[in-house]
């Protein structure tokens, strides 16, 4: 049996791992790589003549841990290049992946149109289509091959391979995947962690315990970090709103990922206004994708944690409250700039890299009565990362602005488990029985520190694979 690491190798994005047993090939995740710049992508594609470093038509099955684009974003391209098999995932993951891939297809179209217009202005006629480009038709064709499975049930995907999905927290439907592979009369067990959630997270059930395995492929996003906020989500958010919108007549802008983070925010705000009789400050949710994703959370509320299910039974709605306004159109989004009362604007993307939130930040970066609240991870180089690093001036869409708005950060809404959560995940495994740990989905510094931490507690065979490295298991 061979395992090759084709993504999220000493970097965060692009999760993609190829497992080969006899003539059966399983791809675990098929994510978009956001850590590679356009020049790097072009070089890779020219060398490979493909989005993938392997022949897609030879893949038999894809196992998807969860819907986020850095885990699912290249699935349409896999089918474009010849894959004919199934994509296996949980039912909520299937629904959320459909929304995210269609949104990605729309972004591909906008970027292509922008390139075409740029070439027209420069007098160039050649129309270059990026190799990883797909449209909604490709998404629909791919989604027709998705097969939903339930948590905790063993499924046979080949004569010698079974798979079981365990709830990972992190996102609705997200899973740890445990594979049992039978070779030469011997059973080998592997676990792919996906992204590991945290306990007591709004809406989501806690990550489930996984059985003993032989090989553990473990994410390490927060491998060198601990969550700082010790209070709960309601208390933390209440404090921020009081300081930024009530004590002063200010405006609170919250960059937030549309899928997962925004639902946790809306649910917490709903609880806050019901339980604390807060002043009814207007809340604008400015993301059509977030609105669609919220409907998926409502539909699959039976898969949420007990607190959320009880809240829904008592109050009927998880997310909708009197002072919440969903902004569907771009015109409605722009019009919020003319709203002069204290308000909260929740918009994507969470790293302030593109999306409608970039316009809200641009409109308010010079306003000392505005606060930009970062609630999650921001990759190096993104606008969110630059705001968090305290720059006095900031460039947005090619224009320099002085940073007069207040920049704050809380991490109670981070969907990733921190270093302690990751260590506890590894500690489910008996170090005497676990043959090897592979660390993925983390920056190099994070991986190195996490590797050192788990080696200190007795897990000695810990690898941090480079992209393209193959291991015989």
Coordinates of C-alpha atoms in Angstrom, one line a residue:
X1 CA 0.0 0.0 0.0
X2 CA 1.3 3.4 -1.0
X3 CA 0.4 6.9 0.3
X4 CA 1.4 10.0 -1.7
X5 CA 1.0 13.5 -0.4
X6 CA -0.1 15.8 -3.2
X7 CA -1.3 18.8 -1.2
X8 CA -1.4 20.6 2.1
X9 CA 2.2 19.4 2.5
X10 CA 4.1 21.9 4.7
X11 CA 1.4 24.4 3.8
X12 CA -2.2 24.9 4.8
X13 CA -4.2 24.6 1.6
X14 CA -4.7 22.2 -1.2
X15 CA -5.5 19.0 0.7
X16 CA -5.0 16.0 -1.5
X17 CA -3.7 12.5 -0.6
X18 CA -3.5 9.5 -2.9
X19 CA -3.8 6.0 -1.3
X20 CA -3.0 3.0 -3.6
X21 CA -3.7 -0.6 -2.7
X22 CA -3.2 -3.2 -5.4
X23 CA -5.0 -1.7 -8.4
X24 CA -7.4 0.5 -6.4
X25 CA -6.7 4.2 -6.0
X26 CA -8.4 6.4 -3.4
X27 CA -8.1 10.2 -3.4
X28 CA -8.7 11.7 0.0
X29 CA -9.8 15.3 -0.5
X30 CA -9.2 17.3 -3.7
X31 CA -8.7 20.9 -2.6
X32 CA -7.7 24.1 -4.3
X33 CA -4.2 25.3 -3.5
X34 CA -4.2 29.0 -2.4
X35 CA -0.6 29.0 -1.2
X36 CA 0.7 28.8 -4.7
X37 CA 0.8 32.1 -6.6
X38 CA -0.3 32.5 -10.2
X39 CA 3.3 32.2 -11.5
X40 CA 3.8 29.0 -9.6
X41 CA 0.5 27.6 -10.8
X42 CA 1.3 28.4 -14.4
X43 CA 4.7 26.8 -14.1
X44 CA 3.3 23.7 -12.5
X45 CA 0.5 23.4 -15.2
X46 CA 3.0 23.9 -18.1
X47 CA 5.2 21.1 -16.7
X48 CA 2.4 18.7 -16.0
X49 CA -0.1 19.7 -18.8
X50 CA -2.7 19.1 -16.1
X51 CA -4.1 20.4 -12.8
X52 CA -3.1 17.1 -11.3
X53 CA 0.3 15.4 -10.9
X54 CA -1.4 12.0 -11.6
X55 CA -3.8 10.6 -14.1
X56 CA -7.4 11.4 -12.9
X57 CA -9.0 8.6 -14.9
X58 CA -7.1 6.1 -12.8
X59 CA -8.7 7.2 -9.6
X60 CA -11.5 4.9 -8.4
X61 CA -13.0 6.9 -5.5
X62 CA -12.7 10.3 -3.8
X63 CA -13.3 10.5 -0.1
X64 CA -14.1 14.1 1.0
X65 CA -13.6 15.2 4.6
X66 CA -15.6 18.4 4.4
X67 CA -16.8 21.1 2.1
X68 CA -14.3 23.9 2.4
X69 CA -12.7 24.8 -0.9
X70 CA -9.2 24.0 0.2
X71 CA -10.5 20.4 0.5
X72 CA -13.1 20.2 -2.3
X73 CA -12.2 23.0 -4.8
X74 CA -10.6 20.8 -7.5
X75 CA -13.2 18.1 -7.7
X76 CA -14.8 19.6 -10.9
X77 CA -11.4 19.6 -12.6
X78 CA -10.9 15.9 -11.6
X79 CA -14.0 15.0 -13.6
X80 CA -13.0 17.4 -16.5
X81 CA -9.8 15.4 -16.8
X82 CA -11.3 11.9 -16.9
X83 CA -12.3 10.8 -13.4
X84 CA -15.5 8.7 -13.5
X85 CA -15.9 7.5 -10.0
X86 CA -17.9 8.6 -6.9
X87 CA -17.3 11.2 -4.3
X88 CA -18.2 9.9 -0.9
X89 CA -19.0 12.3 1.9
X90 CA -21.7 13.1 4.5
X91 CA -25.0 14.6 3.4
X92 CA -24.4 18.1 4.8
X93 CA -21.0 18.1 3.2
X94 CA -22.6 17.3 -0.2
X95 CA -25.0 20.2 0.2
X96 CA -22.4 22.7 1.3
X97 CA -19.9 21.6 -1.3
X98 CA -22.4 22.2 -4.1
X99 CA -22.8 25.8 -2.9
X100 CA -19.1 26.4 -2.5
X101 CA -18.2 25.0 -5.9
X102 CA -20.9 27.0 -7.7
X103 CA -19.5 30.1 -5.9
X104 CA -16.0 29.2 -7.0
X105 CA -17.2 28.7 -10.6
X106 CA -18.7 32.2 -10.6
X107 CA -15.4 33.6 -9.3
X108 CA -13.6 31.7 -12.1
X109 CA -15.9 33.3 -14.6
X110 CA -15.4 36.8 -13.2
X111 CA -11.6 36.4 -13.2
X112 CA -11.6 35.1 -16.8
X113 CA -13.8 38.0 -17.9
X114 CA -11.4 40.4 -16.2
X115 CA -8.4 38.9 -18.0
X116 CA -10.2 39.0 -21.3
X117 CA -11.1 42.7 -20.8
X118 CA -7.5 43.5 -19.8
X119 CA -6.1 41.8 -22.9
X120 CA -8.6 43.8 -25.1
X121 CA -7.4 47.0 -23.6
X122 CA -3.8 46.0 -24.1
X123 CA -4.4 45.0 -27.7
X124 CA -3.7 41.3 -27.2
X125 CA -6.0 38.9 -28.9
X126 CA -5.0 35.5 -27.4
X127 CA -7.6 34.3 -24.9
X128 CA -5.8 32.2 -22.3
X129 CA -8.1 30.0 -20.2
X130 CA -6.5 28.9 -16.9
X131 CA -6.2 25.2 -16.6
X132 CA -8.0 25.0 -13.3
X133 CA -11.0 27.0 -14.7
X134 CA -14.5 25.5 -14.5
X135 CA -18.0 26.7 -14.8
X136 CA -21.3 25.8 -13.1
X137 CA -22.0 23.1 -15.7
X138 CA -18.9 21.3 -14.5
X139 CA -20.0 21.6 -10.9
X140 CA -23.4 20.2 -11.6
X141 CA -21.9 17.3 -13.5
X142 CA -19.6 16.5 -10.6
X143 CA -22.3 16.8 -8.0
X144 CA -24.3 14.1 -9.8
X145 CA -21.7 11.6 -8.7
X146 CA -21.7 12.5 -5.0
X147 CA -22.8 9.7 -2.6
X148 CA -23.9 10.7 0.9
X149 CA -23.0 8.5 3.9
X150 CA -23.8 8.6 7.6
X151 CA -21.5 9.1 10.6
X152 CA -20.4 6.0 12.4
X153 CA -21.4 3.3 9.8
X154 CA -18.8 1.2 8.0
X155 CA -19.1 1.2 4.2
X156 CA -17.3 -1.1 1.7
X157 CA -15.9 0.9 -1.2
X158 CA -13.8 -1.9 -2.7
X159 CA -13.4 -5.6 -2.1
X160 CA -10.5 -5.0 0.4
X161 CA -11.4 -1.4 1.6
X162 CA -14.0 -0.1 4.1
X163 CA -14.4 3.4 5.3
X164 CA -16.1 5.0 8.4
X165 CA -16.8 8.7 8.9
X166 CA -16.6 10.2 12.4
X167 CA -17.8 13.7 13.2
X168 CA -14.8 16.2 13.3
X169 CA -16.6 19.3 14.5
X170 CA -15.1 22.3 12.5
X171 CA -18.0 22.5 10.1
X172 CA -21.4 21.0 9.6
X173 CA -20.8 17.5 8.2
X174 CA -17.0 17.6 8.6
X175 CA -15.5 14.2 9.2
X176 CA -12.4 12.3 10.3
X177 CA -12.1 9.4 7.8
X178 CA -11.0 5.9 9.0
X179 CA -10.0 3.4 6.3
X180 CA -9.5 -0.3 6.8
X181 CA -7.4 -1.9 4.1
X182 CA -6.9 -5.6 3.8
X183 CA -3.7 -6.7 2.1
X184 CA -2.1 -10.2 2.2
X185 CA -4.3 -11.3 5.0
X186 CA -3.4 -8.3 7.1
X187 CA -5.7 -5.4 8.1
X188 CA -4.2 -1.9 8.1
X189 CA -6.0 1.1 9.5
X190 CA -5.5 4.7 8.5
X191 CA -7.1 7.9 9.8
X192 CA -7.3 11.2 7.8
X193 CA -8.2 13.8 10.4
X194 CA -9.6 16.4 8.0
X195 CA -9.8 19.7 9.9
X196 CA -10.1 19.1 13.7
X197 CA -12.8 21.1 15.4
X198 CA -13.0 22.2 19.1
X199 CA -15.3 21.3 21.9
X200 CA -18.3 23.4 22.8
X201 CA -18.3 25.2 19.5
X202 CA -21.6 27.0 18.6
X203 CA -24.0 24.7 16.7
X204 CA -21.6 21.8 16.1
X205 CA -21.2 18.5 17.9
X206 CA -17.9 17.9 19.6
X207 CA -15.3 15.9 17.6
X208 CA -15.9 12.2 18.0
X209 CA -13.3 9.8 19.3
X210 CA -11.7 7.6 16.7
X211 CA -10.5 4.0 17.1
X212 CA -6.9 2.8 17.2
X213 CA -5.2 3.1 13.8
X214 CA -1.8 2.2 12.4
X215 CA -1.3 5.4 10.5
X216 CA -2.5 8.9 11.4
X217 CA -2.6 11.8 8.9
X218 CA -3.2 14.8 11.1
X219 CA -3.7 18.4 10.4
X220 CA -1.6 21.0 12.2
X221 CA -3.0 24.4 11.4
X222 CA -2.9 25.6 15.0
X223 CA 0.0 23.3 16.0
X224 CA 1.9 26.2 17.6
X225 CA -1.0 28.2 18.9
X226 CA -3.4 28.2 21.8
X227 CA -6.8 29.9 21.7
X228 CA -6.5 33.1 23.8
X229 CA -10.2 33.9 24.7
X230 CA -11.3 32.0 27.8
X231 CA -14.8 33.4 27.9
X232 CA -17.7 31.9 25.9
X233 CA -18.9 33.2 22.5
X234 CA -21.9 35.1 23.9
X235 CA -19.9 36.9 26.6
X236 CA -17.0 37.7 24.3
X237 CA -19.2 39.1 21.5
X238 CA -21.4 41.0 23.9
X239 CA -18.3 42.8 25.3
X240 CA -17.2 43.8 21.8
X241 CA -20.6 45.0 20.7
X242 CA -21.1 47.0 23.9
X243 CA -17.7 48.8 23.4
X244 CA -18.0 49.4 19.7
X245 CA -21.7 50.1 19.1
X246 CA -23.3 51.0 22.4
X247 CA -20.8 52.9 24.5
X248 CA -20.1 54.9 21.3
X249 CA -22.4 55.1 18.3
X250 CA -20.0 53.1 16.1
X251 CA -20.0 50.5 13.4
X252 CA -18.7 47.0 13.8
X253 CA -17.5 45.2 10.6
X254 CA -16.8 41.4 11.0
X255 CA -15.0 39.7 8.1
X256 CA -16.3 36.1 8.2
X257 CA -16.3 33.0 6.1
X258 CA -19.7 32.5 4.6
X259 CA -19.9 28.8 5.4
X260 CA -19.6 27.8 9.1
X261 CA -18.3 31.0 10.7
X262 CA -21.2 33.2 9.7
X263 CA -23.7 30.7 11.0
X264 CA -22.0 30.5 14.4
X265 CA -22.0 34.3 14.5
X266 CA -25.7 34.7 13.7
X267 CA -26.7 32.0 16.1
X268 CA -24.7 33.7 18.9
X269 CA -26.2 37.1 18.1
X270 CA -29.7 35.5 18.2
X271 CA -28.9 34.1 21.7
X272 CA -27.4 37.4 22.8
X273 CA -30.4 39.5 21.8
X274 CA -32.9 37.0 23.3
X275 CA -31.0 36.4 26.6
X276 CA -29.6 39.8 27.4
X277 CA -32.2 42.2 26.0
X278 CA -29.5 44.0 24.1
X279 CA -30.5 47.2 22.2
X280 CA -31.7 46.1 18.8
X281 CA -28.7 47.2 16.7
X282 CA -29.2 46.4 13.1
X283 CA -27.2 43.4 11.8
X284 CA -26.5 43.2 8.1
X285 CA -25.4 39.8 6.8
X286 CA -23.8 40.6 3.5
X287 CA -23.1 37.4 1.6
X288 CA -25.6 35.5 -0.6
X289 CA -23.4 32.4 -0.1
X290 CA -23.8 32.8 3.7
X291 CA -27.6 33.1 3.3
X292 CA -27.7 29.9 1.2
X293 CA -25.4 28.1 3.7
X294 CA -27.6 29.1 6.6
X295 CA -30.5 27.4 5.0
X296 CA -28.4 24.2 4.8
X297 CA -27.7 24.5 8.5
X298 CA -31.5 24.9 9.2
X299 CA -32.3 21.9 7.0
X300 CA -29.8 19.7 8.8
X301 CA -30.4 21.0 12.3
X302 CA -30.9 17.4 13.5
X303 CA -27.1 17.0 13.1
X304 CA -26.3 20.0 15.3
X305 CA -25.4 19.8 19.0
X306 CA -28.1 19.4 21.7
X307 CA -27.9 23.0 22.8
X308 CA -28.7 24.2 19.2
X309 CA -31.5 21.6 18.8
X310 CA -33.1 22.7 22.1
X311 CA -32.7 26.3 21.1
X312 CA -34.4 25.7 17.8
X313 CA -37.3 23.8 19.4
X314 CA -37.9 26.6 21.9
X315 CA -37.5 29.5 19.6
X316 CA -38.3 28.0 16.2
X317 CA -35.5 29.7 14.3
X318 CA -31.7 29.3 14.9
X319 CA -30.5 32.3 12.9
X320 CA -33.3 34.8 12.1
X321 CA -34.0 37.6 14.5
X322 CA -35.9 40.9 14.4
X323 CA -33.0 43.2 13.6
X324 CA -31.2 40.9 11.1
X325 CA -31.2 41.9 7.4
X326 CA -29.8 39.7 4.6
X327 CA -28.3 41.8 1.8
X328 CA -28.7 39.9 -1.4
X329 CA -27.8 42.3 -4.2
X330 CA -24.6 44.3 -4.7
X331 CA -26.7 47.5 -4.7
X332 CA -28.0 46.7 -1.3
X333 CA -24.5 46.0 -0.1
X334 CA -23.3 49.4 -1.3
X335 CA -26.3 51.2 0.2
X336 CA -25.2 50.1 3.8
X337 CA -22.5 52.8 3.6
X338 CA -25.4 55.4 3.8
X339 CA -26.8 53.8 7.0
X340 CA -25.7 56.2 9.8
X341 CA -26.9 54.4 12.9
X342 CA -24.8 52.0 14.9
X343 CA -24.8 48.6 13.1
X344 CA -23.0 45.3 12.7
X345 CA -21.9 44.2 9.2
X346 CA -21.0 40.5 8.7
X347 CA -19.5 39.9 5.3
X348 CA -17.0 37.6 3.5
X349 CA -14.3 36.8 3.0
X350 CA -12.9 36.1 6.4
X351 CA -9.3 37.0 5.4
X352 CA -10.5 40.3 3.8
X353 CA -9.2 39.1 0.5
X354 CA -11.8 39.8 -2.2
X355 CA -15.5 39.6 -1.6
X356 CA -17.9 42.3 -0.4
X357 CA -16.2 42.8 2.9
X358 CA -13.2 44.4 1.1
X359 CA -15.5 47.2 0.0
X360 CA -16.8 47.6 3.6
X361 CA -13.3 47.8 5.0
X362 CA -12.3 50.3 2.3
X363 CA -15.3 52.5 3.1
X364 CA -14.6 52.4 6.9
X365 CA -10.8 52.1 7.3
X366 CA -10.5 55.9 7.8
X367 CA -13.4 56.0 10.3
X368 CA -12.2 56.2 14.0
X369 CA -15.7 55.2 15.1
X370 CA -15.5 52.0 13.1
X371 CA -14.1 48.7 14.4
X372 CA -12.9 45.8 12.2
X373 CA -13.2 42.6 14.2
X374 CA -11.1 39.7 12.9
X375 CA -12.5 36.4 14.2
X376 CA -10.3 33.8 12.5
X377 CA -7.1 32.8 10.7
X378 CA -5.7 35.1 8.0
X379 CA -3.0 33.8 5.7
X380 CA 0.2 35.8 5.4
X381 CA 0.0 38.5 2.8
X382 CA -3.8 38.8 2.9
X383 CA -5.5 42.2 3.8
X384 CA -6.7 40.6 7.0
X385 CA -3.2 39.6 7.9
X386 CA -1.9 43.1 7.2
X387 CA -4.6 44.6 9.4
X388 CA -3.7 42.3 12.2
X389 CA -0.1 43.2 12.0
X390 CA -0.8 46.8 12.9
X391 CA 0.2 48.6 9.7
X392 CA -0.4 52.4 9.8
X393 CA -1.4 52.6 6.2
X394 CA -3.0 49.9 4.1
X395 CA -3.3 49.4 0.3
X396 CA -6.8 48.4 -0.9
X397 CA -7.4 47.9 -4.6
X398 CA -4.2 49.8 -5.4
X399 CA -5.0 52.8 -3.2
X400 CA -3.3 53.7 0.1
X401 CA -5.4 54.5 3.1
X402 CA -4.5 55.6 6.7
X403 CA -5.7 53.0 9.2
X404 CA -7.9 55.1 11.6
X405 CA -10.5 52.4 12.3
X406 CA -9.9 50.2 15.4
X407 CA -8.7 46.7 14.6
X408 CA -9.6 43.9 17.1
X409 CA -9.3 40.2 17.2
X410 CA -11.1 37.4 19.0
X411 CA -10.6 33.7 18.5
X412 CA -13.7 32.2 20.1
X413 CA -15.2 31.6 16.7
X414 CA -12.2 29.9 15.2
X415 CA -13.4 26.5 13.9
X416 CA -9.9 24.9 14.3
X417 CA -8.8 23.1 17.4
X418 CA -5.7 24.7 19.0
X419 CA -2.4 22.9 19.9
X420 CA -4.0 21.3 23.0
X421 CA -7.0 20.0 20.9
X422 CA -4.6 18.6 18.4
X423 CA -2.4 16.9 21.0
X424 CA -5.6 15.4 22.6
X425 CA -6.6 14.1 19.2
X426 CA -3.2 12.3 18.7
X427 CA -3.3 11.0 22.3
X428 CA -6.4 8.9 21.4
X429 CA -3.8 6.6 19.8
X430 CA -1.6 4.2 21.8
X431 CA 1.9 5.2 20.9
X432 CA 3.0 1.6 21.0
X433 CA 0.5 0.6 18.4
X434 CA 0.6 3.7 16.2
X435 CA 3.2 3.1 13.5
X436 CA 3.5 6.6 12.1
X437 CA 2.1 10.1 12.3
X438 CA 2.1 12.3 9.2
X439 CA 1.5 16.0 9.8
X440 CA -0.2 18.0 7.1
X441 CA -2.3 21.2 6.6
X442 CA 0.0 23.6 8.5
X443 CA 2.7 26.2 8.0
X444 CA 6.2 24.9 8.5
X445 CA 6.7 26.6 11.9
X446 CA 3.4 25.3 13.2
X447 CA 4.3 21.7 12.0
X448 CA 7.8 21.8 13.5
X449 CA 6.5 22.9 16.9
X450 CA 3.7 20.4 16.9
X451 CA 6.0 17.6 15.8
X452 CA 8.3 18.4 18.7
X453 CA 5.4 18.5 21.2
X454 CA 4.0 15.1 20.3
X455 CA 7.4 13.5 20.1
X456 CA 8.0 14.7 23.7
X457 CA 5.0 12.6 24.8
X458 CA 6.1 9.4 23.2
X459 CA 5.1 9.5 19.5
X460 CA 8.5 9.1 17.9
X461 CA 7.8 8.3 14.3
X462 CA 6.4 11.7 13.1
X463 CA 6.8 12.9 9.5
X464 CA 6.2 16.2 7.8
X465 CA 6.0 15.1 4.2
X466 CA 7.0 17.2 1.2
X467 CA 4.7 17.5 -1.7
X468 CA 5.0 14.4 -4.0
X469 CA 6.5 12.2 -1.3
X470 CA 5.4 8.6 -1.4
X471 CA 5.5 6.2 1.6
X472 CA 5.2 2.5 1.6
X473 CA 2.8 1.5 4.4

